[in-house]
Short mmCIF file of C-alpha atoms in Angstrom, two decimals:
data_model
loop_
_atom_site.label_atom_id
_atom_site.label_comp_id
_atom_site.label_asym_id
_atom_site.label_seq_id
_atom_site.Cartn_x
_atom_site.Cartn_y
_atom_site.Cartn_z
CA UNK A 1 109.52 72.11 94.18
CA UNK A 2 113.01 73.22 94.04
CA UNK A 3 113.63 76.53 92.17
CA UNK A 4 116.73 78.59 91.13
CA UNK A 5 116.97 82.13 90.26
CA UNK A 6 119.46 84.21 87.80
CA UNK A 7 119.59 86.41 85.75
CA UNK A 8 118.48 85.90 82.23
CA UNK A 9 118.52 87.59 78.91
CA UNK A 10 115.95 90.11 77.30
CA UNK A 11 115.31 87.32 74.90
CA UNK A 12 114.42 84.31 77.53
CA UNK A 13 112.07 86.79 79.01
CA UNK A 14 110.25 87.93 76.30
CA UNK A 15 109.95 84.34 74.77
CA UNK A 16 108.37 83.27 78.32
CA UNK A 17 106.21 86.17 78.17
CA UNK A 18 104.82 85.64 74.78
CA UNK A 19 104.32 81.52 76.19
CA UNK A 20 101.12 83.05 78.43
CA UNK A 21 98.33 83.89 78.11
CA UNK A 22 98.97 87.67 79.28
CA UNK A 23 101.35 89.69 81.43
CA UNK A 24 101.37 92.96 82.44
CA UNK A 25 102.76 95.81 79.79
CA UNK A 26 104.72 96.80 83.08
CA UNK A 27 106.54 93.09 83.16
CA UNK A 28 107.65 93.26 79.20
CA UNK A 29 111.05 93.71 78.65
CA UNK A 30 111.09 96.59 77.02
CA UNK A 31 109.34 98.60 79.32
CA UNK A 32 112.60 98.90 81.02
CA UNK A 33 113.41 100.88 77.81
CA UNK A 34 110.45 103.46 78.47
CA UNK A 35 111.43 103.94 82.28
CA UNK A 36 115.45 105.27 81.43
CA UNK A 37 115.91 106.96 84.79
CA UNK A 38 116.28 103.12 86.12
CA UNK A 39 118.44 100.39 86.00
CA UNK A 40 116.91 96.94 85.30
CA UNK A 41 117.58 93.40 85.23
CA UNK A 42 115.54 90.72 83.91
CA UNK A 43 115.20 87.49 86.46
CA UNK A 44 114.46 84.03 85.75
CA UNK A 45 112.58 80.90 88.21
CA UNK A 46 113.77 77.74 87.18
CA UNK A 47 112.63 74.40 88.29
CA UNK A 48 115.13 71.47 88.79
CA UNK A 49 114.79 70.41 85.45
CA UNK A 50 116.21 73.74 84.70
CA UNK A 51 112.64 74.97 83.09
CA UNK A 52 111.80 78.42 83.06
CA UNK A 53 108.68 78.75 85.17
CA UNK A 54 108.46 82.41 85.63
CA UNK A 55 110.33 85.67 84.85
CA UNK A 56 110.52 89.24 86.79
CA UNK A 57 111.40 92.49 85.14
CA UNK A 58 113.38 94.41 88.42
CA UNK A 59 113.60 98.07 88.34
CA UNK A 60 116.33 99.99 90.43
CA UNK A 61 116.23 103.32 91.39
CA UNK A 62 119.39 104.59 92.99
CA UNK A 63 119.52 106.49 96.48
CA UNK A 64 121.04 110.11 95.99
CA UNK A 65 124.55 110.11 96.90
CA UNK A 66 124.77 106.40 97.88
CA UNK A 67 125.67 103.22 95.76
CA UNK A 68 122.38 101.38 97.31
CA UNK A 69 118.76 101.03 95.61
CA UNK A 70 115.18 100.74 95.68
CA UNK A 71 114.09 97.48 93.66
CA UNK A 72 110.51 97.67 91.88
CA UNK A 73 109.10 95.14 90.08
CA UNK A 74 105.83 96.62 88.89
CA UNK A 75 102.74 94.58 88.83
CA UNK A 76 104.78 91.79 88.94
CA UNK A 77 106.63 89.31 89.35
CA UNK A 78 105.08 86.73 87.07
CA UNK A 79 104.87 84.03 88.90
CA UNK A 80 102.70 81.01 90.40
CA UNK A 81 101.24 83.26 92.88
CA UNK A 82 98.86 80.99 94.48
CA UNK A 83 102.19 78.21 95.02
CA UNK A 84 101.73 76.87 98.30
CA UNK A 85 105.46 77.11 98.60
CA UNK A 86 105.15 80.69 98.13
CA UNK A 87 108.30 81.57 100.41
CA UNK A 88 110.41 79.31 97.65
CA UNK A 89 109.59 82.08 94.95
CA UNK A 90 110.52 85.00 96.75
CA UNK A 91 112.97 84.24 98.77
CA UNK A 92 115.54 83.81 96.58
CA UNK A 93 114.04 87.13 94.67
CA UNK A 94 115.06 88.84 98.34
CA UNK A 95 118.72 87.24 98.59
CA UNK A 96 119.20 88.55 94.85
CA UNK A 97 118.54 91.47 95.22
CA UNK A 98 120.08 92.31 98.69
CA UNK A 99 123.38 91.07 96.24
CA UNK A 100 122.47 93.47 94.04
CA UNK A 101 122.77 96.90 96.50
CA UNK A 102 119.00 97.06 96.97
CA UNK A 103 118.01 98.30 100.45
CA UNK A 104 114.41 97.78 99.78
CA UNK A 105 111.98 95.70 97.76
CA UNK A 106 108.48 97.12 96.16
CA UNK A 107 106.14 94.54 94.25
CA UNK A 108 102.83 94.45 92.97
CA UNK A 109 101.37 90.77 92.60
CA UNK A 110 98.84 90.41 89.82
CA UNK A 111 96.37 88.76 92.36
CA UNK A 112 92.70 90.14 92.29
CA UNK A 113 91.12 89.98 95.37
CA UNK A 114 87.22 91.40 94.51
CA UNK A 115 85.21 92.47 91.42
CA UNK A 116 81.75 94.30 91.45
CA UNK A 117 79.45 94.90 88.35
CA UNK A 118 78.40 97.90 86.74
CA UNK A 119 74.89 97.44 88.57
CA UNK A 120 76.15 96.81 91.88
CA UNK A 121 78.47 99.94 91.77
CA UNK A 122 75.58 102.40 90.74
CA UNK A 123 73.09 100.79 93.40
CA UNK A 124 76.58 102.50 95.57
CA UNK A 125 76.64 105.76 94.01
CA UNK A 126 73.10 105.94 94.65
CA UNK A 127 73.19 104.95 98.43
CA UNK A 128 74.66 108.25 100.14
CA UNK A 129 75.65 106.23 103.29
CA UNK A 130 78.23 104.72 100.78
CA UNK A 131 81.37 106.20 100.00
CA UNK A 132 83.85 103.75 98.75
CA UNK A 133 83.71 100.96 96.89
CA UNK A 134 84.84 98.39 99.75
CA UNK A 135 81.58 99.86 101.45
CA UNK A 136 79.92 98.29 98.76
CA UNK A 137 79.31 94.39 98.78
CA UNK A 138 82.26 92.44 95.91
CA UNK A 139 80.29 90.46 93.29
CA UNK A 140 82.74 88.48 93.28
CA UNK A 141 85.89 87.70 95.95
CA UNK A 142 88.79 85.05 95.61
CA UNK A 143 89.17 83.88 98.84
CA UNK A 144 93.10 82.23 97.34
CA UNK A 145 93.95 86.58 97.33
CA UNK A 146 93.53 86.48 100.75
CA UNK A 147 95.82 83.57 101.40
CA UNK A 148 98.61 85.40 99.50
CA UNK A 149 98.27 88.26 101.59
CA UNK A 150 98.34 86.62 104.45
CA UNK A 151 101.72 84.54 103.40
CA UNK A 152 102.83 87.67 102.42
CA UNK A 153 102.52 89.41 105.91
CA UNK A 154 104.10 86.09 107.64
CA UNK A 155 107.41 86.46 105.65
CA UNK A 156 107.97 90.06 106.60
CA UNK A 157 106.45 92.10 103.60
CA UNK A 158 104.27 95.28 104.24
CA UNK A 159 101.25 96.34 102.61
CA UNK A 160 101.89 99.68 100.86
CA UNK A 161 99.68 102.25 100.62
CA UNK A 162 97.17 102.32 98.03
CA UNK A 163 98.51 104.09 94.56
CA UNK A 164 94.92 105.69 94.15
CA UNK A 165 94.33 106.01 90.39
CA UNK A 166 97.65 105.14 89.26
CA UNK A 167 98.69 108.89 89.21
CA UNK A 168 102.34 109.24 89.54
CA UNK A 169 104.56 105.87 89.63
CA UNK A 170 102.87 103.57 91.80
CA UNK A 171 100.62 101.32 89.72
CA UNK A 172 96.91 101.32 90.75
CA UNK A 173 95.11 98.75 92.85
CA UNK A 174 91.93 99.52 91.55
CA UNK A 175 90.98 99.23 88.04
CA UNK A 176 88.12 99.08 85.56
CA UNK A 177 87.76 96.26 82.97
CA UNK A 178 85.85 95.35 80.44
CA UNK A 179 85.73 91.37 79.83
CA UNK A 180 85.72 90.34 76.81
CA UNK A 181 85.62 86.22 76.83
CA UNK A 182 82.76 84.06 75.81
CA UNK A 183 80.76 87.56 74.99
CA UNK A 184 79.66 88.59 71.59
CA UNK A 185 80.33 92.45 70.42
CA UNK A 186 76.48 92.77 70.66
CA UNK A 187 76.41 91.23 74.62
CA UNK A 188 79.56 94.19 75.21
CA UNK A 189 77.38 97.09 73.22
CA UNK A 190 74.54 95.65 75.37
CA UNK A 191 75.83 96.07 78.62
CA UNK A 192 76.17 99.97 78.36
CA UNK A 193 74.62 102.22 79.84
CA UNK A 194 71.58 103.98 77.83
CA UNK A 195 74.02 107.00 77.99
CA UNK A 196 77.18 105.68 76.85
CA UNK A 197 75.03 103.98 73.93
CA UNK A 198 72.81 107.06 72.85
CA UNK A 199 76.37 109.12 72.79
CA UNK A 200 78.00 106.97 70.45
CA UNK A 201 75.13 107.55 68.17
CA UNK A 202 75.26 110.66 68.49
CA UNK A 203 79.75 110.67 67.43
CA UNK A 204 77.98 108.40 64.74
CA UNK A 205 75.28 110.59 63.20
CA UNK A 206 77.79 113.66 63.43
CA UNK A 207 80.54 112.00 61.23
CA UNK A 208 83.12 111.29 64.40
CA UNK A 209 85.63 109.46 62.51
CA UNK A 210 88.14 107.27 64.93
CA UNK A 211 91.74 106.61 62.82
CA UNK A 212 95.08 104.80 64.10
CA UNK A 213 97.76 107.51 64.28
CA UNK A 214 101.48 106.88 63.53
CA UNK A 215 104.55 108.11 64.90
CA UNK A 216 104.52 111.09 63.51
CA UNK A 217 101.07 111.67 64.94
CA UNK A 218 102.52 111.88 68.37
CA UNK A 219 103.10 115.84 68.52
CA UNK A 220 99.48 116.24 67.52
CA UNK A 221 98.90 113.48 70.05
CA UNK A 222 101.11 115.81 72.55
CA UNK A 223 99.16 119.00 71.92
CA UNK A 224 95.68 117.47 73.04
CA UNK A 225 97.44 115.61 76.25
CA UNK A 226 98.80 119.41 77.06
CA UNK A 227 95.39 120.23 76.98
CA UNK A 228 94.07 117.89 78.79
CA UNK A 229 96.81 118.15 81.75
CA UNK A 230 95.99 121.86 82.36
CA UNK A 231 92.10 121.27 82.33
CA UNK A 232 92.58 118.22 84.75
CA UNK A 233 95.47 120.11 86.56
CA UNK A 234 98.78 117.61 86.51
CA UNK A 235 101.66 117.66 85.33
CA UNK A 236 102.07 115.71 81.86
CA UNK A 237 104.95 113.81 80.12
CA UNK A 238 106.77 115.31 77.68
CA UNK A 239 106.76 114.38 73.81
CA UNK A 240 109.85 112.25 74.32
CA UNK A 241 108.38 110.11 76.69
CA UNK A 242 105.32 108.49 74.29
CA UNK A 243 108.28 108.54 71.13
CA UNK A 244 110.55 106.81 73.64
CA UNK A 245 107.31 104.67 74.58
CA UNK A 246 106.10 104.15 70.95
CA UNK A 247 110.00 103.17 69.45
CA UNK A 248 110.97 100.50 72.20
CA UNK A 249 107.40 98.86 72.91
CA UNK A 250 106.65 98.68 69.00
CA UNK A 251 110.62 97.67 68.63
CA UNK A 252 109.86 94.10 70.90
CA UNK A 253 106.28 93.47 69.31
CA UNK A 254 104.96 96.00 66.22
CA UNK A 255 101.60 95.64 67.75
CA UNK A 256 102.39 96.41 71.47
CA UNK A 257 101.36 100.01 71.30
CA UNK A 258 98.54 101.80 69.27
CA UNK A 259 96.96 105.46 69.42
CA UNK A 260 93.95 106.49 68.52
CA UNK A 261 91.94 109.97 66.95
CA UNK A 262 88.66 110.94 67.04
CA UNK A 263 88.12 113.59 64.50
CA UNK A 264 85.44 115.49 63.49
CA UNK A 265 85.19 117.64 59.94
CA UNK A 266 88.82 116.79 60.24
CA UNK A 267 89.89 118.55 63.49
CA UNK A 268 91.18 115.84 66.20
CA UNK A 269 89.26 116.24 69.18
CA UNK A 270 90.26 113.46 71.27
CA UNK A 271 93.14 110.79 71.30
CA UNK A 272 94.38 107.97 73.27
CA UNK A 273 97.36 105.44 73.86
CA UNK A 274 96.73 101.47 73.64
CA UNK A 275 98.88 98.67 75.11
CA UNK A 276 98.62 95.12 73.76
CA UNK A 277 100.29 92.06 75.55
CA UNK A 278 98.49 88.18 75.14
CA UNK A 279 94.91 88.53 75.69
CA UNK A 280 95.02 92.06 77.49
CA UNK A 281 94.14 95.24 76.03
CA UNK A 282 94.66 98.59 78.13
CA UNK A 283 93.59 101.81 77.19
CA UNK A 284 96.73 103.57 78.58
CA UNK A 285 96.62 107.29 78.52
CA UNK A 286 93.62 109.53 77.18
CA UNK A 287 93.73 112.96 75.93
CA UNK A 288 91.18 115.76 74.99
CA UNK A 289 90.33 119.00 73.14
CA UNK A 290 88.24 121.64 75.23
CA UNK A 291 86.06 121.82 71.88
CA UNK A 292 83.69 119.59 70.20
CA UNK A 293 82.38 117.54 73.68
CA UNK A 294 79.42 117.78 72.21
CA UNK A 295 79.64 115.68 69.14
CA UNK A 296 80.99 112.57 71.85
CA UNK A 297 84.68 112.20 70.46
CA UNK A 298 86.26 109.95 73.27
CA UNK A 299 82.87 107.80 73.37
CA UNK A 300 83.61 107.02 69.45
CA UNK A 301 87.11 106.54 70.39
CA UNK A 302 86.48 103.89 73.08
CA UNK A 303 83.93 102.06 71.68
CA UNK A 304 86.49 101.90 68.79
CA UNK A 305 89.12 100.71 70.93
CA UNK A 306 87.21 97.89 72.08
CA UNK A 307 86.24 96.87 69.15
CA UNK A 308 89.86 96.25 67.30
CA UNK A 309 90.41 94.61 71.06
CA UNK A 310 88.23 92.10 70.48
CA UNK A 311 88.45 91.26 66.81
CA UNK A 312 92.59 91.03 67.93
CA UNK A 313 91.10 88.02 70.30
CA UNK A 314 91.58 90.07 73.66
CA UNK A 315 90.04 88.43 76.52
CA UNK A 316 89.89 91.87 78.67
CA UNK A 317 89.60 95.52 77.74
CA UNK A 318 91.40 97.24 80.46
CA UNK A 319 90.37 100.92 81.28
CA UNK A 320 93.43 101.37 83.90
CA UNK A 321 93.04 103.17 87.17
CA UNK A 322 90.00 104.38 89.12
CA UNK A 323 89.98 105.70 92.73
CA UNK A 324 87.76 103.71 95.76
CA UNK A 325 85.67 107.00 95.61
CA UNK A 326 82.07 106.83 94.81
CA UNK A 327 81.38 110.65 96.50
CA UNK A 328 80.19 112.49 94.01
CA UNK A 329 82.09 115.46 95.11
CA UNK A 330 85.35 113.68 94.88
CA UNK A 331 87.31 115.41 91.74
CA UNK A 332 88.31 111.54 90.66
CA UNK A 333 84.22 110.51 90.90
CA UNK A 334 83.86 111.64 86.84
CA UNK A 335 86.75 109.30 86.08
CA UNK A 336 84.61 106.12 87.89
CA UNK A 337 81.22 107.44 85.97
CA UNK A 338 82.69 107.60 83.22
CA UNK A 339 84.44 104.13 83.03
CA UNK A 340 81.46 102.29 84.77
CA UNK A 341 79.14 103.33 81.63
CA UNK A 342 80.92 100.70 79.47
CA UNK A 343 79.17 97.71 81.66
CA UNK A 344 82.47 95.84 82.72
CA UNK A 345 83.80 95.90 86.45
CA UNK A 346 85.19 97.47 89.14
CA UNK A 347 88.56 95.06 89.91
CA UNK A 348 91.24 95.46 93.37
CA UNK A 349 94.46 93.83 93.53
CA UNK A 350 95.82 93.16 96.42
CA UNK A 351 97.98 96.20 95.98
CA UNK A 352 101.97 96.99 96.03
CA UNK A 353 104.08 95.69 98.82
CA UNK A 354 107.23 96.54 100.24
CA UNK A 355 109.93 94.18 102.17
CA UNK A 356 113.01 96.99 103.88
CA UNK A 357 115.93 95.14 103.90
CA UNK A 358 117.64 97.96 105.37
CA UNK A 359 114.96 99.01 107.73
CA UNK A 360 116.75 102.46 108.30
CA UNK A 361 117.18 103.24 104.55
CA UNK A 362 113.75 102.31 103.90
CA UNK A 363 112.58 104.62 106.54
CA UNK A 364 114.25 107.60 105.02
CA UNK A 365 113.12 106.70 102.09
CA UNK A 366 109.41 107.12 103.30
CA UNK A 367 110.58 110.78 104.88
CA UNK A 368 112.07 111.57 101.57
CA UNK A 369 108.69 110.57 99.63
CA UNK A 370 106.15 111.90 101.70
CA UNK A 371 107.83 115.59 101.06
CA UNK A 372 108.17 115.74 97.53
#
């Protein structure tokens, strides 16, 4: 199969997007709207008879000083990963954007490589000889995930490191889902823990009361997040960021970003951000009061969530990043307990990988990283 790349417009790419089942909210065109400090370009495959067969949103990120760039394509680019012909895809993507001033290329392929279940993951945090999840035997593996890789490696790409929870701007390789196909509401409520179930009973019986905010909800949205970020100790985002978010997302699609409340005798307790593209649903970012934990706001709230996911027809309720840590003493273990509650799985993508095409600015690059 012969293919062509170019760039194409804003409008081709959302078009193709909204032609699949899902993409990533990261691979939408307007997300190149939310990340401003970047340049972007939108690329197009094409097959010989001038089809478009699959569609790349390319961040750049300038060096200081110098007219040459890092190009990111975050968890993408949407493509036929699992082409035998792999080298036909990307190489082209490489001679592009070696035109285009970048000195190096980072990716992350939407290819899952293992899932566990919610039983097989506790039978880990209960073995103290385990530590990480890879100690603890995949459900399920794609063996195809490891013949990407492995193409990947033979035409000069590098694995990167892993992005741990998706903390910062590398997107996370492991994540916890929810699947919603082929399951009724009552199979989902099922497979919760007794815990996660007798708490949103409890949000229940005390009048928790979960609404869809608005724009204008975002500063009260703000205030909790502030919260949150000096109770959890990072840095957050400021307002302008989730308007910026809120105005360009909802601007391609009015239903591509939602956010939630929890509220109890009228005083929002918790709150969170929602991302809708095809069949996928992600819970995005999640925010909380120091008071009123006890009445089980962001149980409500997610159990909520799901819910308008899967009456929208949402194949997968996506709970975002979780570390490989299942050591209870790890500060990012509450974040696993917590997600692994809803039933669901523990999912690894192959991860983000890098190709230098200026070995010596890519190096410096590194340097420059690791200090900040």
């Amino acid at each position: 199969m012969s293919l062509t790349l170019r760039t194409i417009s804003r409008e081709q790419h959302l078009a193709y997007i909204q032609s699949l089942p899902s993409a990533s909210h990261c691979q939408v065109p307007a997300w190149a709207d939310v990340k401003t400090e970047w340049r972007s370009e939108n690329l197009g495959w094409f097959d010989r008879n001038d089809q478009l067969v699959g569609a790349g949103l390319v961040l750049y990120r300038q060096l200081p000083k110098i007219k040459r760039y890092l190009a990111y394509l975050p968890e993408g680019p949407v493509i036929d990963w699992y082409a035998p012909n792999l080298d036909d895809w990307l190489q082209p993507m490489l001679a592009h954007l070696r035109n285009q001033g970048a000195f190096s290329v980072k990716m992350g392929p939407p290819v899952v490589i293992r899932r566990w279940d919610a039983p097989a993951i506790k039978a880990g945090i209960q073995d103290p000889d385990v530590k990480r999840l890879r100690d603890v035997q995949a459900t399920h593996v794609e063996p195809r995930a490891f013949e990407v890789s492995d193409r990947l490696r033979k035409m000069g790409w590098q694995q990167g490191e892993d992005g741990g929870a998706g903390f910062g701007d590398v997107q996370p390789r492991y994540v916890y889902q929810v699947p919603l196909a082929n399951r009724s509401l009552d199979d989902v409520l099922k497979g919760f823990n007794q815990l996660w179930r007798r708490n949103i009973k409890k949000a229940e019986k005390a009048g928790v009361e979960v609404v869809q905010g608005r724009y204008e909800d975002l500063e009260e949205w703000q205030r909790l997040y502030e919260i949150t970020a000096v109770r959890d100790r990072f840095r957050p985002r400021p307002l302008s960021y989730f308007q910026r978010m809120w105005t360009v997302l909802n601007n391609e699609d009015p239903n591509r970003m939602r956010l939630y409340f929890a509220r109890h005798n009228g005083v929002n307790l918790s709150a969170a951000t929602m991302l809708v593209v095809g069949g996928h649903v992600w819970y995005s970012y999640g925010a909380s009061d120091n008071i009123g934990r006890e009445v089980r706001p962001s149980n409500a709230m997610q159990w909520r969530m799901l819910r308008d996911a899967y009456a929208m027809g949402a194949t997968v309720y996506d709970l975002r990043g979780i570390s490989d840590s299942l050591d209870e003493t790890d500060h990012l273990f509450g974040l696993i307990q917590f997600k692994v509650g809803t039933g669901g799985e523990a999912v690894e993508y192959i991860g983000e990988w890098d190709f230098p095409l200026n070995k010596l600015l890519h190096k410096a690059l590194d340097i420059y990283m690791s200090r900040r």
